[in-house]
Amino acid sequence: MYCAFLVSFMFLVGCGSSDSGERPVPVPVPEPNVQLTVTPSGELSMPATGETRNIKVTSNVEWVLSSNQKWFNVTPTSGYAGETSLKLTAEANRSGEARTAILTFSSGSYAQTYNIKQEIGKEENYVPEGYTLVWQDEFNDARLAGGKPAMPNTTKWYYETGAHGWGNNELENYVAGTYGTDTCAVITDGTLKIVAKKNANQVISIRMNTSESWQYGYFEAKLKLPQGRGTWPAFWMLPKTNQLTWPDDGEIDIMEEVGYRPNWVSSSIHCKAYYHSIGTQKTAEKFITTAESDFHTYAVEWTEDFIWGFVDGDCYFKFSNDKTGNKATWPFNVPFYLKLNLAWGGNWGGSQGVDERSGRKQTSGYL
């Protein structure tokens, strides 16, 4: 197909005398005297729990609004002369620090700022009584020489690599942190970012596992999930064995989400008697309004009697040991290790197509 764009230019030539008299000097039009007020005046305080508030802008000119933070949403972002009501919705503050956002109202060369302050967030403690901390990674690693971001600590983690489909026809090629000039596992600002991105004719991403394993315990991670059709983030566990037989040896899914069903998270177990291929899976789902825009704590409590799944301390999945001693129904009596990955496409993640735009990010606050 050949497409041509035809662009016409029109030159306007003034007709008149050809005398060489001086032309009149244009008189600049003065900008109006802008009068813009925000009610309530001064600044607005928001609680740490997050909520929606309204402010009123009164102005004698048209204006536009910009902000320097993403933890709240403002609508509308422009207005005309007169009164305009704005709706501000703040996310819950789980950062452990108070924070401030600056709104800037502009009209021509005029600019006026307005502060939104949010109270200090409380770090929730969802750990049941009776547990002692034995392992953690808070991703507070310092930057490398030259200012480059740190990468996961390889004494705590190892990468699982390859483009094998992983039993689910997934599209990604898992790499060992970097691939050429691309880095897919980055630690900055106290968080781990796992990035799935296009590289030539492939998608590269990260699948990382803990070097240690445990039998029974309480395991949690603070995660913010990626957006986009085709994404499939997971926080899960497999048994520590040299020769895995799936599903016979068991699998514990602490958190999974697929991008075509945003903010629906699930927790599941798989074993020989209970798994999705034969329609007997044991799973539960929960809708989290801000799973893709804010951090939430996903956890599992695993004992010799039960496996329970949690989001922000709310138990929504329960599976009990039937005490028959049958591995087909309870293979969960050996050490398991933790896994973090961001898959792309596949039987579940790609069942409704994938977004071709490059770059999706899963963020972990701690494990």
mmCIF file of C-alpha atoms in Angstrom:
data_model
loop_
_atom_site.group_PDB
_atom_site.id
_atom_site.type_symbol
_atom_site.label_atom_id
_atom_site.label_comp_id
_atom_site.label_asym_id
_atom_site.label_seq_id
_atom_site.Cartn_x
_atom_site.Cartn_y
_atom_site.Cartn_z
ATOM 1 C CA MET A 1 0.000 0.000 0.000
ATOM 2 C CA TYR A 2 1.314 3.438 -0.850
ATOM 3 C CA CYS A 3 0.017 6.375 1.148
ATOM 4 C CA ALA A 4 0.773 9.987 0.352
ATOM 5 C CA PHE A 5 -0.053 13.011 2.423
ATOM 6 C CA LEU A 6 -0.875 16.102 0.352
ATOM 7 C CA VAL A 7 -0.251 19.317 2.193
ATOM 8 C CA SER A 8 -1.245 22.637 0.692
ATOM 9 C CA PHE A 9 0.377 25.891 1.694
ATOM 10 C CA MET A 10 -1.248 29.251 1.138
ATOM 11 C CA PHE A 11 0.801 32.412 1.158
ATOM 12 C CA LEU A 12 -1.021 35.675 1.756
ATOM 13 C CA VAL A 13 0.526 38.777 0.226
ATOM 14 C CA GLY A 14 -0.748 42.163 1.264
ATOM 15 C CA CYS A 15 -1.608 44.700 -1.397
ATOM 16 C CA GLY A 16 -0.912 48.324 -0.845
ATOM 17 C CA SER A 17 1.507 51.085 -1.474
ATOM 18 C CA SER A 18 5.186 50.358 -1.704
ATOM 19 C CA ASP A 19 6.260 53.346 0.264
ATOM 20 C CA SER A 20 8.985 52.881 2.776
ATOM 21 C CA GLY A 21 7.171 54.448 5.689
ATOM 22 C CA GLU A 22 7.562 52.874 9.097
ATOM 23 C CA ARG A 23 5.058 50.225 10.085
ATOM 24 C CA PRO A 24 3.144 50.651 13.338
ATOM 25 C CA VAL A 25 4.615 48.823 16.324
ATOM 26 C CA PRO A 26 2.206 46.160 17.691
ATOM 27 C CA VAL A 27 0.897 46.987 21.129
ATOM 28 C CA PRO A 28 1.152 43.939 23.466
ATOM 29 C CA VAL A 29 -2.098 42.785 24.990
ATOM 30 C CA PRO A 30 -1.690 42.714 28.764
ATOM 31 C CA GLU A 31 -2.515 39.484 30.579
ATOM 32 C CA PRO A 32 -5.577 39.731 32.796
ATOM 33 C CA ASN A 33 -5.173 40.241 36.500
ATOM 34 C CA VAL A 34 -5.715 36.644 37.627
ATOM 35 C CA GLN A 35 -7.800 36.110 40.710
ATOM 36 C CA LEU A 36 -7.927 32.480 41.818
ATOM 37 C CA THR A 37 -8.877 31.169 45.232
ATOM 38 C CA VAL A 38 -9.132 27.639 46.605
ATOM 39 C CA THR A 39 -11.552 26.655 49.370
ATOM 40 C CA PRO A 40 -10.681 25.507 51.979
ATOM 41 C CA SER A 41 -7.813 27.960 51.995
ATOM 42 C CA GLY A 42 -4.190 27.236 52.942
ATOM 43 C CA GLU A 43 -3.956 23.443 52.550
ATOM 44 C CA LEU A 44 -6.004 20.288 52.811
ATOM 45 C CA SER A 45 -5.292 17.476 55.283
ATOM 46 C CA MET A 46 -6.191 13.882 54.411
ATOM 47 C CA PRO A 47 -6.293 10.879 56.788
ATOM 48 C CA ALA A 48 -3.865 7.980 56.383
ATOM 49 C CA THR A 49 -6.738 5.627 55.616
ATOM 50 C CA GLY A 50 -7.435 7.457 52.351
ATOM 51 C CA GLU A 51 -10.731 9.054 51.366
ATOM 52 C CA THR A 52 -12.428 11.392 48.897
ATOM 53 C CA ARG A 53 -12.708 15.141 49.566
ATOM 54 C CA ASN A 54 -13.978 18.123 47.566
ATOM 55 C CA ILE A 55 -12.398 21.519 47.126
ATOM 56 C CA LYS A 56 -13.757 24.577 45.293
ATOM 57 C CA VAL A 57 -11.834 26.770 42.866
ATOM 58 C CA THR A 58 -13.081 30.284 42.127
ATOM 59 C CA SER A 59 -11.368 32.135 39.302
ATOM 60 C CA ASN A 60 -11.887 34.966 36.815
ATOM 61 C CA VAL A 61 -9.978 33.118 34.063
ATOM 62 C CA GLU A 62 -9.604 29.639 32.568
ATOM 63 C CA TRP A 63 -7.023 27.466 34.333
ATOM 64 C CA VAL A 64 -5.375 24.027 34.222
ATOM 65 C CA LEU A 65 -4.182 21.816 37.070
ATOM 66 C CA SER A 66 -1.080 19.639 37.446
ATOM 67 C CA SER A 67 0.315 17.669 40.390
ATOM 68 C CA ASN A 68 3.602 16.052 41.424
ATOM 69 C CA GLN A 69 2.274 12.863 43.047
ATOM 70 C CA LYS A 70 0.401 9.745 41.967
ATOM 71 C CA TRP A 71 -1.081 8.589 45.257
ATOM 72 C CA PHE A 72 -4.241 10.569 44.700
ATOM 73 C CA ASN A 73 -6.559 11.362 41.796
ATOM 74 C CA VAL A 74 -8.055 14.770 40.972
ATOM 75 C CA THR A 75 -10.992 15.482 38.648
ATOM 76 C CA PRO A 76 -11.452 17.664 36.709
ATOM 77 C CA THR A 77 -7.976 19.004 35.871
ATOM 78 C CA SER A 78 -9.113 22.263 34.262
ATOM 79 C CA GLY A 79 -11.801 24.885 34.679
ATOM 80 C CA TYR A 80 -13.319 28.098 33.340
ATOM 81 C CA ALA A 81 -14.021 31.484 34.895
ATOM 82 C CA GLY A 82 -16.399 31.051 37.790
ATOM 83 C CA GLU A 83 -16.659 28.252 40.369
ATOM 84 C CA THR A 84 -15.442 24.685 39.792
ATOM 85 C CA SER A 85 -15.737 21.789 42.238
ATOM 86 C CA LEU A 86 -12.817 19.314 42.310
ATOM 87 C CA LYS A 87 -12.939 15.760 43.674
ATOM 88 C CA LEU A 88 -9.736 14.503 45.329
ATOM 89 C CA THR A 89 -9.377 10.796 46.114
ATOM 90 C CA ALA A 90 -6.330 9.742 48.152
ATOM 91 C CA GLU A 91 -5.016 6.187 48.431
ATOM 92 C CA ALA A 92 -4.303 4.748 51.867
ATOM 93 C CA ASN A 93 -0.879 5.745 53.144
ATOM 94 C CA ARG A 94 1.052 2.599 54.062
ATOM 95 C CA SER A 95 4.468 4.191 53.633
ATOM 96 C CA GLY A 96 5.106 4.760 57.331
ATOM 97 C CA GLU A 97 5.703 8.485 56.659
ATOM 98 C CA ALA A 98 3.534 11.555 56.230
ATOM 99 C CA ARG A 99 3.471 12.839 52.649
ATOM 100 C CA THR A 100 2.604 16.003 50.723
ATOM 101 C CA ALA A 101 1.381 16.564 47.186
ATOM 102 C CA ILE A 102 1.479 19.931 45.468
ATOM 103 C CA LEU A 103 -1.309 21.028 43.126
ATOM 104 C CA THR A 104 -0.340 23.756 40.672
ATOM 105 C CA PHE A 105 -3.047 25.933 39.112
ATOM 106 C CA SER A 106 -1.832 27.717 35.953
ATOM 107 C CA SER A 107 -3.221 30.324 33.599
ATOM 108 C CA GLY A 108 -0.768 31.797 31.102
ATOM 109 C CA SER A 109 2.290 32.870 33.058
ATOM 110 C CA TYR A 110 0.357 32.801 36.333
ATOM 111 C CA ALA A 111 0.853 29.859 38.703
ATOM 112 C CA GLN A 112 -0.482 29.168 42.183
ATOM 113 C CA THR A 113 0.184 26.124 44.372
ATOM 114 C CA TYR A 114 -1.997 24.319 46.888
ATOM 115 C CA ASN A 115 -0.771 21.587 49.272
ATOM 116 C CA ILE A 116 -2.458 18.286 50.035
ATOM 117 C CA LYS A 117 -1.017 16.665 53.177
ATOM 118 C CA GLN A 118 -1.682 13.083 54.252
ATOM 119 C CA GLU A 119 -1.138 11.807 57.773
ATOM 120 C CA ILE A 120 1.508 9.251 58.599
ATOM 121 C CA GLY A 121 0.492 5.744 57.639
ATOM 122 C CA LYS A 122 0.465 2.932 60.135
ATOM 123 C CA GLU A 123 2.435 -0.165 59.256
ATOM 124 C CA GLU A 124 -0.052 -2.948 59.891
ATOM 125 C CA ASN A 125 1.141 -6.068 61.673
ATOM 126 C CA TYR A 126 -0.814 -9.060 60.437
ATOM 127 C CA VAL A 127 1.494 -11.751 61.834
ATOM 128 C CA PRO A 128 -0.421 -14.175 64.072
ATOM 129 C CA GLU A 129 0.753 -14.630 67.641
ATOM 130 C CA GLY A 130 3.381 -17.249 68.346
ATOM 131 C CA TYR A 131 5.647 -16.663 65.331
ATOM 132 C CA THR A 132 9.277 -15.524 65.389
ATOM 133 C CA LEU A 133 10.957 -13.840 62.411
ATOM 134 C CA VAL A 134 13.551 -16.174 60.822
ATOM 135 C CA TRP A 135 14.010 -14.664 57.342
ATOM 136 C CA GLN A 136 13.234 -11.393 55.570
ATOM 137 C CA ASP A 137 14.252 -9.200 52.650
ATOM 138 C CA GLU A 138 13.205 -5.549 52.838
ATOM 139 C CA PHE A 139 15.025 -4.557 49.625
ATOM 140 C CA ASN A 140 16.957 -1.720 51.237
ATOM 141 C CA ASP A 141 20.167 -2.474 49.328
ATOM 142 C CA ALA A 142 22.322 0.573 48.571
ATOM 143 C CA ARG A 143 22.957 1.663 45.015
ATOM 144 C CA LEU A 144 25.981 0.241 43.252
ATOM 145 C CA ALA A 145 29.117 2.132 42.263
ATOM 146 C CA GLY A 146 28.286 4.805 39.728
ATOM 147 C CA GLY A 147 24.747 5.183 41.083
ATOM 148 C CA LYS A 148 23.292 2.120 39.381
ATOM 149 C CA PRO A 149 20.375 0.478 41.203
ATOM 150 C CA ALA A 150 21.064 -2.650 43.216
ATOM 151 C CA MET A 151 19.757 -6.053 42.214
ATOM 152 C CA PRO A 152 18.416 -8.928 44.362
ATOM 153 C CA ASN A 153 20.864 -10.409 46.856
ATOM 154 C CA THR A 154 22.028 -13.694 45.326
ATOM 155 C CA THR A 155 22.793 -15.139 48.744
ATOM 156 C CA LYS A 156 19.049 -14.958 49.422
ATOM 157 C CA TRP A 157 17.688 -15.495 45.904
ATOM 158 C CA TYR A 158 18.467 -17.398 42.728
ATOM 159 C CA TYR A 159 17.045 -16.917 39.248
ATOM 160 C CA GLU A 160 15.109 -19.562 37.358
ATOM 161 C CA THR A 161 15.738 -18.979 33.660
ATOM 162 C CA GLY A 162 14.546 -20.098 30.245
ATOM 163 C CA ALA A 163 11.751 -19.791 27.684
ATOM 164 C CA HIS A 164 10.069 -23.147 28.153
ATOM 165 C CA GLY A 165 6.407 -22.145 28.376
ATOM 166 C CA TRP A 166 6.576 -23.346 31.992
ATOM 167 C CA GLY A 167 3.732 -25.816 31.522
ATOM 168 C CA ASN A 168 1.279 -23.009 30.749
ATOM 169 C CA ASN A 169 2.359 -21.887 27.243
ATOM 170 C CA GLU A 170 3.703 -18.648 28.699
ATOM 171 C CA LEU A 171 5.453 -16.254 26.313
ATOM 172 C CA GLU A 172 8.227 -14.829 28.481
ATOM 173 C CA ASN A 173 11.898 -15.717 28.600
ATOM 174 C CA TYR A 174 13.018 -15.617 32.232
ATOM 175 C CA VAL A 175 16.493 -14.094 32.557
ATOM 176 C CA ALA A 176 19.082 -13.902 35.322
ATOM 177 C CA GLY A 177 18.431 -10.297 36.288
ATOM 178 C CA THR A 178 19.736 -8.728 33.085
ATOM 179 C CA TYR A 179 19.668 -9.434 29.374
ATOM 180 C CA GLY A 180 22.005 -7.380 27.230
ATOM 181 C CA THR A 181 21.470 -3.788 28.295
ATOM 182 C CA ASP A 182 18.046 -4.496 29.854
ATOM 183 C CA THR A 183 17.614 -4.997 33.593
ATOM 184 C CA CYS A 184 14.461 -6.765 34.780
ATOM 185 C CA ALA A 185 15.089 -6.879 38.563
ATOM 186 C CA VAL A 186 15.837 -3.495 40.142
ATOM 187 C CA ILE A 187 15.973 -2.388 43.786
ATOM 188 C CA THR A 188 15.265 1.314 44.367
ATOM 189 C CA ASP A 189 13.605 3.319 47.140
ATOM 190 C CA GLY A 190 13.201 0.273 49.371
ATOM 191 C CA THR A 191 11.318 -1.803 46.797
ATOM 192 C CA LEU A 192 12.071 -4.547 44.285
ATOM 193 C CA LYS A 193 10.731 -3.917 40.781
ATOM 194 C CA ILE A 194 10.258 -6.939 38.521
ATOM 195 C CA VAL A 195 9.868 -5.705 34.958
ATOM 196 C CA ALA A 196 8.550 -7.640 31.960
ATOM 197 C CA LYS A 197 9.599 -5.942 28.728
ATOM 198 C CA LYS A 198 10.032 -6.546 25.036
ATOM 199 C CA ASN A 199 13.520 -7.260 23.781
ATOM 200 C CA ALA A 200 13.648 -7.658 20.002
ATOM 201 C CA ASN A 201 11.204 -10.479 19.197
ATOM 202 C CA GLN A 202 10.795 -11.770 22.756
ATOM 203 C CA VAL A 203 9.486 -10.751 26.172
ATOM 204 C CA ILE A 204 11.969 -10.955 29.046
ATOM 205 C CA SER A 205 11.055 -11.100 32.716
ATOM 206 C CA ILE A 206 12.087 -12.502 36.120
ATOM 207 C CA ARG A 207 11.334 -15.675 38.075
ATOM 208 C CA MET A 208 13.268 -15.680 41.359
ATOM 209 C CA ASN A 209 13.301 -18.151 44.241
ATOM 210 C CA THR A 210 14.507 -18.084 47.824
ATOM 211 C CA SER A 211 17.642 -20.073 48.550
ATOM 212 C CA GLU A 212 16.149 -21.212 51.855
ATOM 213 C CA SER A 213 13.079 -23.367 52.392
ATOM 214 C CA TRP A 214 10.788 -23.966 55.368
ATOM 215 C CA GLN A 215 8.264 -26.491 56.604
ATOM 216 C CA TYR A 216 5.285 -24.651 58.103
ATOM 217 C CA GLY A 217 5.154 -20.979 59.059
ATOM 218 C CA TYR A 218 3.639 -17.631 58.198
ATOM 219 C CA PHE A 219 4.822 -16.073 54.915
ATOM 220 C CA GLU A 220 3.893 -12.623 53.637
ATOM 221 C CA ALA A 221 4.886 -10.067 51.007
ATOM 222 C CA LYS A 222 3.848 -6.495 50.388
ATOM 223 C CA LEU A 223 3.089 -6.182 46.669
ATOM 224 C CA LYS A 224 1.770 -3.719 44.107
ATOM 225 C CA LEU A 225 0.597 -5.573 41.006
ATOM 226 C CA PRO A 226 1.183 -4.662 37.352
ATOM 227 C CA GLN A 227 -1.438 -3.434 34.916
ATOM 228 C CA GLY A 228 -2.141 -4.682 31.402
ATOM 229 C CA ARG A 229 -3.829 -7.518 29.578
ATOM 230 C CA GLY A 230 -1.485 -10.520 29.488
ATOM 231 C CA THR A 231 0.263 -9.915 32.826
ATOM 232 C CA TRP A 232 0.302 -12.797 35.313
ATOM 233 C CA PRO A 233 2.121 -11.940 38.569
ATOM 234 C CA ALA A 234 2.504 -14.608 41.228
ATOM 235 C CA PHE A 235 3.826 -15.073 44.771
ATOM 236 C CA TRP A 236 3.880 -18.792 45.516
ATOM 237 C CA MET A 237 5.677 -21.860 46.911
ATOM 238 C CA LEU A 238 7.003 -25.200 45.665
ATOM 239 C CA PRO A 239 8.644 -28.082 47.557
ATOM 240 C CA LYS A 240 12.415 -28.241 47.779
ATOM 241 C CA THR A 241 13.188 -31.345 45.720
ATOM 242 C CA ASN A 242 15.657 -32.366 43.060
ATOM 243 C CA GLN A 243 12.955 -33.874 40.869
ATOM 244 C CA LEU A 244 9.578 -32.116 41.051
ATOM 245 C CA THR A 245 6.506 -34.087 40.013
ATOM 246 C CA TRP A 246 3.582 -31.714 39.491
ATOM 247 C CA PRO A 247 0.973 -31.607 40.840
ATOM 248 C CA ASP A 248 1.734 -34.643 43.027
ATOM 249 C CA ASP A 249 4.381 -32.850 45.101
ATOM 250 C CA GLY A 250 2.127 -29.867 45.809
ATOM 251 C CA GLU A 251 1.998 -26.130 45.157
ATOM 252 C CA ILE A 252 0.861 -23.244 47.363
ATOM 253 C CA ASP A 253 -0.260 -20.089 45.546
ATOM 254 C CA ILE A 254 -0.245 -17.183 47.988
ATOM 255 C CA MET A 255 -1.231 -14.593 45.375
ATOM 256 C CA GLU A 256 -2.021 -14.666 41.661
ATOM 257 C CA GLU A 257 -3.693 -12.120 39.382
ATOM 258 C CA VAL A 258 -4.233 -11.903 35.624
ATOM 259 C CA GLY A 259 -4.336 -8.565 33.844
ATOM 260 C CA TYR A 260 -7.637 -9.094 32.040
ATOM 261 C CA ARG A 261 -9.346 -9.296 35.473
ATOM 262 C CA PRO A 262 -7.699 -6.351 37.216
ATOM 263 C CA ASN A 263 -7.709 -6.271 41.012
ATOM 264 C CA TRP A 264 -9.097 -9.821 41.399
ATOM 265 C CA VAL A 265 -6.516 -11.785 43.390
ATOM 266 C CA SER A 266 -6.610 -15.475 44.237
ATOM 267 C CA SER A 267 -5.048 -17.983 46.612
ATOM 268 C CA SER A 268 -4.948 -21.724 45.859
ATOM 269 C CA ILE A 269 -3.350 -25.103 46.523
ATOM 270 C CA HIS A 270 -2.561 -27.804 43.977
ATOM 271 C CA CYS A 271 -1.898 -31.504 44.562
ATOM 272 C CA LYS A 272 -2.655 -34.803 42.833
ATOM 273 C CA ALA A 273 -6.263 -34.854 44.052
ATOM 274 C CA TYR A 274 -6.974 -31.152 43.641
ATOM 275 C CA TYR A 275 -5.823 -29.180 40.591
ATOM 276 C CA HIS A 276 -7.360 -27.170 37.781
ATOM 277 C CA SER A 277 -6.722 -29.583 34.878
ATOM 278 C CA ILE A 278 -9.240 -32.042 36.339
ATOM 279 C CA GLY A 279 -11.551 -29.356 37.731
ATOM 280 C CA THR A 280 -10.988 -30.132 41.405
ATOM 281 C CA GLN A 281 -8.824 -27.139 42.320
ATOM 282 C CA LYS A 282 -9.088 -25.571 45.759
ATOM 283 C CA THR A 283 -9.018 -21.792 45.348
ATOM 284 C CA ALA A 284 -10.621 -18.543 46.450
ATOM 285 C CA GLU A 285 -10.793 -15.053 44.948
ATOM 286 C CA LYS A 286 -11.014 -11.581 46.433
ATOM 287 C CA PHE A 287 -11.533 -8.179 44.798
ATOM 288 C CA ILE A 288 -9.062 -5.539 46.015
ATOM 289 C CA THR A 289 -9.984 -2.106 44.625
ATOM 290 C CA THR A 290 -6.404 -0.811 44.538
ATOM 291 C CA ALA A 291 -4.393 -4.013 43.993
ATOM 292 C CA GLU A 292 -2.738 -2.484 40.908
ATOM 293 C CA SER A 293 -2.241 1.025 42.284
ATOM 294 C CA ASP A 294 -1.291 0.487 45.928
ATOM 295 C CA PHE A 295 0.618 -1.947 48.117
ATOM 296 C CA HIS A 296 -1.242 -4.762 49.876
ATOM 297 C CA THR A 297 -0.017 -7.548 52.134
ATOM 298 C CA TYR A 298 -0.528 -11.069 50.778
ATOM 299 C CA ALA A 299 0.132 -13.948 53.144
ATOM 300 C CA VAL A 300 -0.315 -17.629 53.899
ATOM 301 C CA GLU A 301 -0.299 -19.406 57.241
ATOM 302 C CA TRP A 302 0.732 -23.029 56.797
ATOM 303 C CA THR A 303 0.656 -25.537 59.628
ATOM 304 C CA GLU A 304 0.419 -29.324 59.826
ATOM 305 C CA ASP A 305 -3.378 -28.872 60.079
ATOM 306 C CA PHE A 306 -4.275 -26.195 57.503
ATOM 307 C CA ILE A 307 -3.268 -23.664 54.837
ATOM 308 C CA TRP A 308 -4.981 -20.268 55.063
ATOM 309 C CA GLY A 309 -4.617 -17.370 52.611
ATOM 310 C CA PHE A 310 -4.856 -13.679 53.569
ATOM 311 C CA VAL A 311 -4.983 -10.191 52.064
ATOM 312 C CA ASP A 312 -4.295 -7.331 54.491
ATOM 313 C CA GLY A 313 -5.039 -9.614 57.416
ATOM 314 C CA ASP A 314 -8.367 -10.820 56.010
ATOM 315 C CA CYS A 315 -8.512 -14.616 55.667
ATOM 316 C CA TYR A 316 -10.350 -15.558 52.464
ATOM 317 C CA PHE A 317 -8.936 -19.013 51.627
ATOM 318 C CA LYS A 318 -8.964 -22.121 53.836
ATOM 319 C CA PHE A 319 -7.778 -25.659 53.127
ATOM 320 C CA SER A 320 -7.532 -28.321 55.844
ATOM 321 C CA ASN A 321 -5.424 -31.449 56.196
ATOM 322 C CA ASP A 322 -7.757 -34.450 55.970
ATOM 323 C CA LYS A 323 -5.334 -36.390 58.216
ATOM 324 C CA THR A 324 -5.525 -39.523 56.054
ATOM 325 C CA GLY A 325 -1.769 -39.626 55.480
ATOM 326 C CA ASN A 326 -2.449 -39.664 51.743
ATOM 327 C CA LYS A 327 0.058 -37.603 49.754
ATOM 328 C CA ALA A 328 -2.548 -37.162 47.008
ATOM 329 C CA THR A 329 -4.575 -34.876 49.284
ATOM 330 C CA TRP A 330 -1.864 -33.472 51.587
ATOM 331 C CA PRO A 331 1.708 -33.349 50.228
ATOM 332 C CA PHE A 332 2.341 -30.275 52.372
ATOM 333 C CA ASN A 333 4.547 -31.899 55.015
ATOM 334 C CA VAL A 334 7.980 -31.142 53.528
ATOM 335 C CA PRO A 335 9.979 -27.895 53.187
ATOM 336 C CA PHE A 336 8.804 -25.427 50.520
ATOM 337 C CA TYR A 337 10.587 -22.347 49.138
ATOM 338 C CA LEU A 338 9.169 -18.980 48.045
ATOM 339 C CA LYS A 339 8.860 -17.799 44.436
ATOM 340 C CA LEU A 340 8.227 -14.390 42.828
ATOM 341 C CA ASN A 341 7.622 -14.004 39.117
ATOM 342 C CA LEU A 342 5.889 -11.942 36.456
ATOM 343 C CA ALA A 343 4.653 -14.130 33.608
ATOM 344 C CA TRP A 344 3.401 -12.904 30.227
ATOM 345 C CA GLY A 345 0.499 -14.521 28.391
ATOM 346 C CA GLY A 346 -0.025 -18.234 28.740
ATOM 347 C CA ASN A 347 -3.104 -20.415 29.198
ATOM 348 C CA TRP A 348 -4.547 -18.194 31.913
ATOM 349 C CA GLY A 349 -2.737 -14.861 31.680
ATOM 350 C CA GLY A 350 -3.126 -14.703 27.893
ATOM 351 C CA SER A 351 -6.541 -16.337 27.531
ATOM 352 C CA GLN A 352 -8.036 -13.010 26.453
ATOM 353 C CA GLY A 353 -5.039 -11.709 24.518
ATOM 354 C CA VAL A 354 -2.017 -9.648 25.530
ATOM 355 C CA ASP A 355 -1.299 -5.936 25.464
ATOM 356 C CA GLU A 356 1.466 -5.386 22.930
ATOM 357 C CA ARG A 357 2.822 -2.296 24.644
ATOM 358 C CA SER A 358 6.204 -2.883 26.255
ATOM 359 C CA GLY A 359 7.021 -2.703 29.938
ATOM 360 C CA ARG A 360 4.978 -3.989 32.882
ATOM 361 C CA LYS A 361 6.154 -3.762 36.480
ATOM 362 C CA GLN A 362 5.428 -5.694 39.667
ATOM 363 C CA THR A 363 6.681 -3.998 42.832
ATOM 364 C CA SER A 364 7.552 -5.759 46.093
ATOM 365 C CA GLY A 365 7.940 -3.834 49.334
ATOM 366 C CA TYR A 366 9.277 -6.736 51.411
ATOM 367 C CA LEU A 367 9.031 -10.459 52.059
#
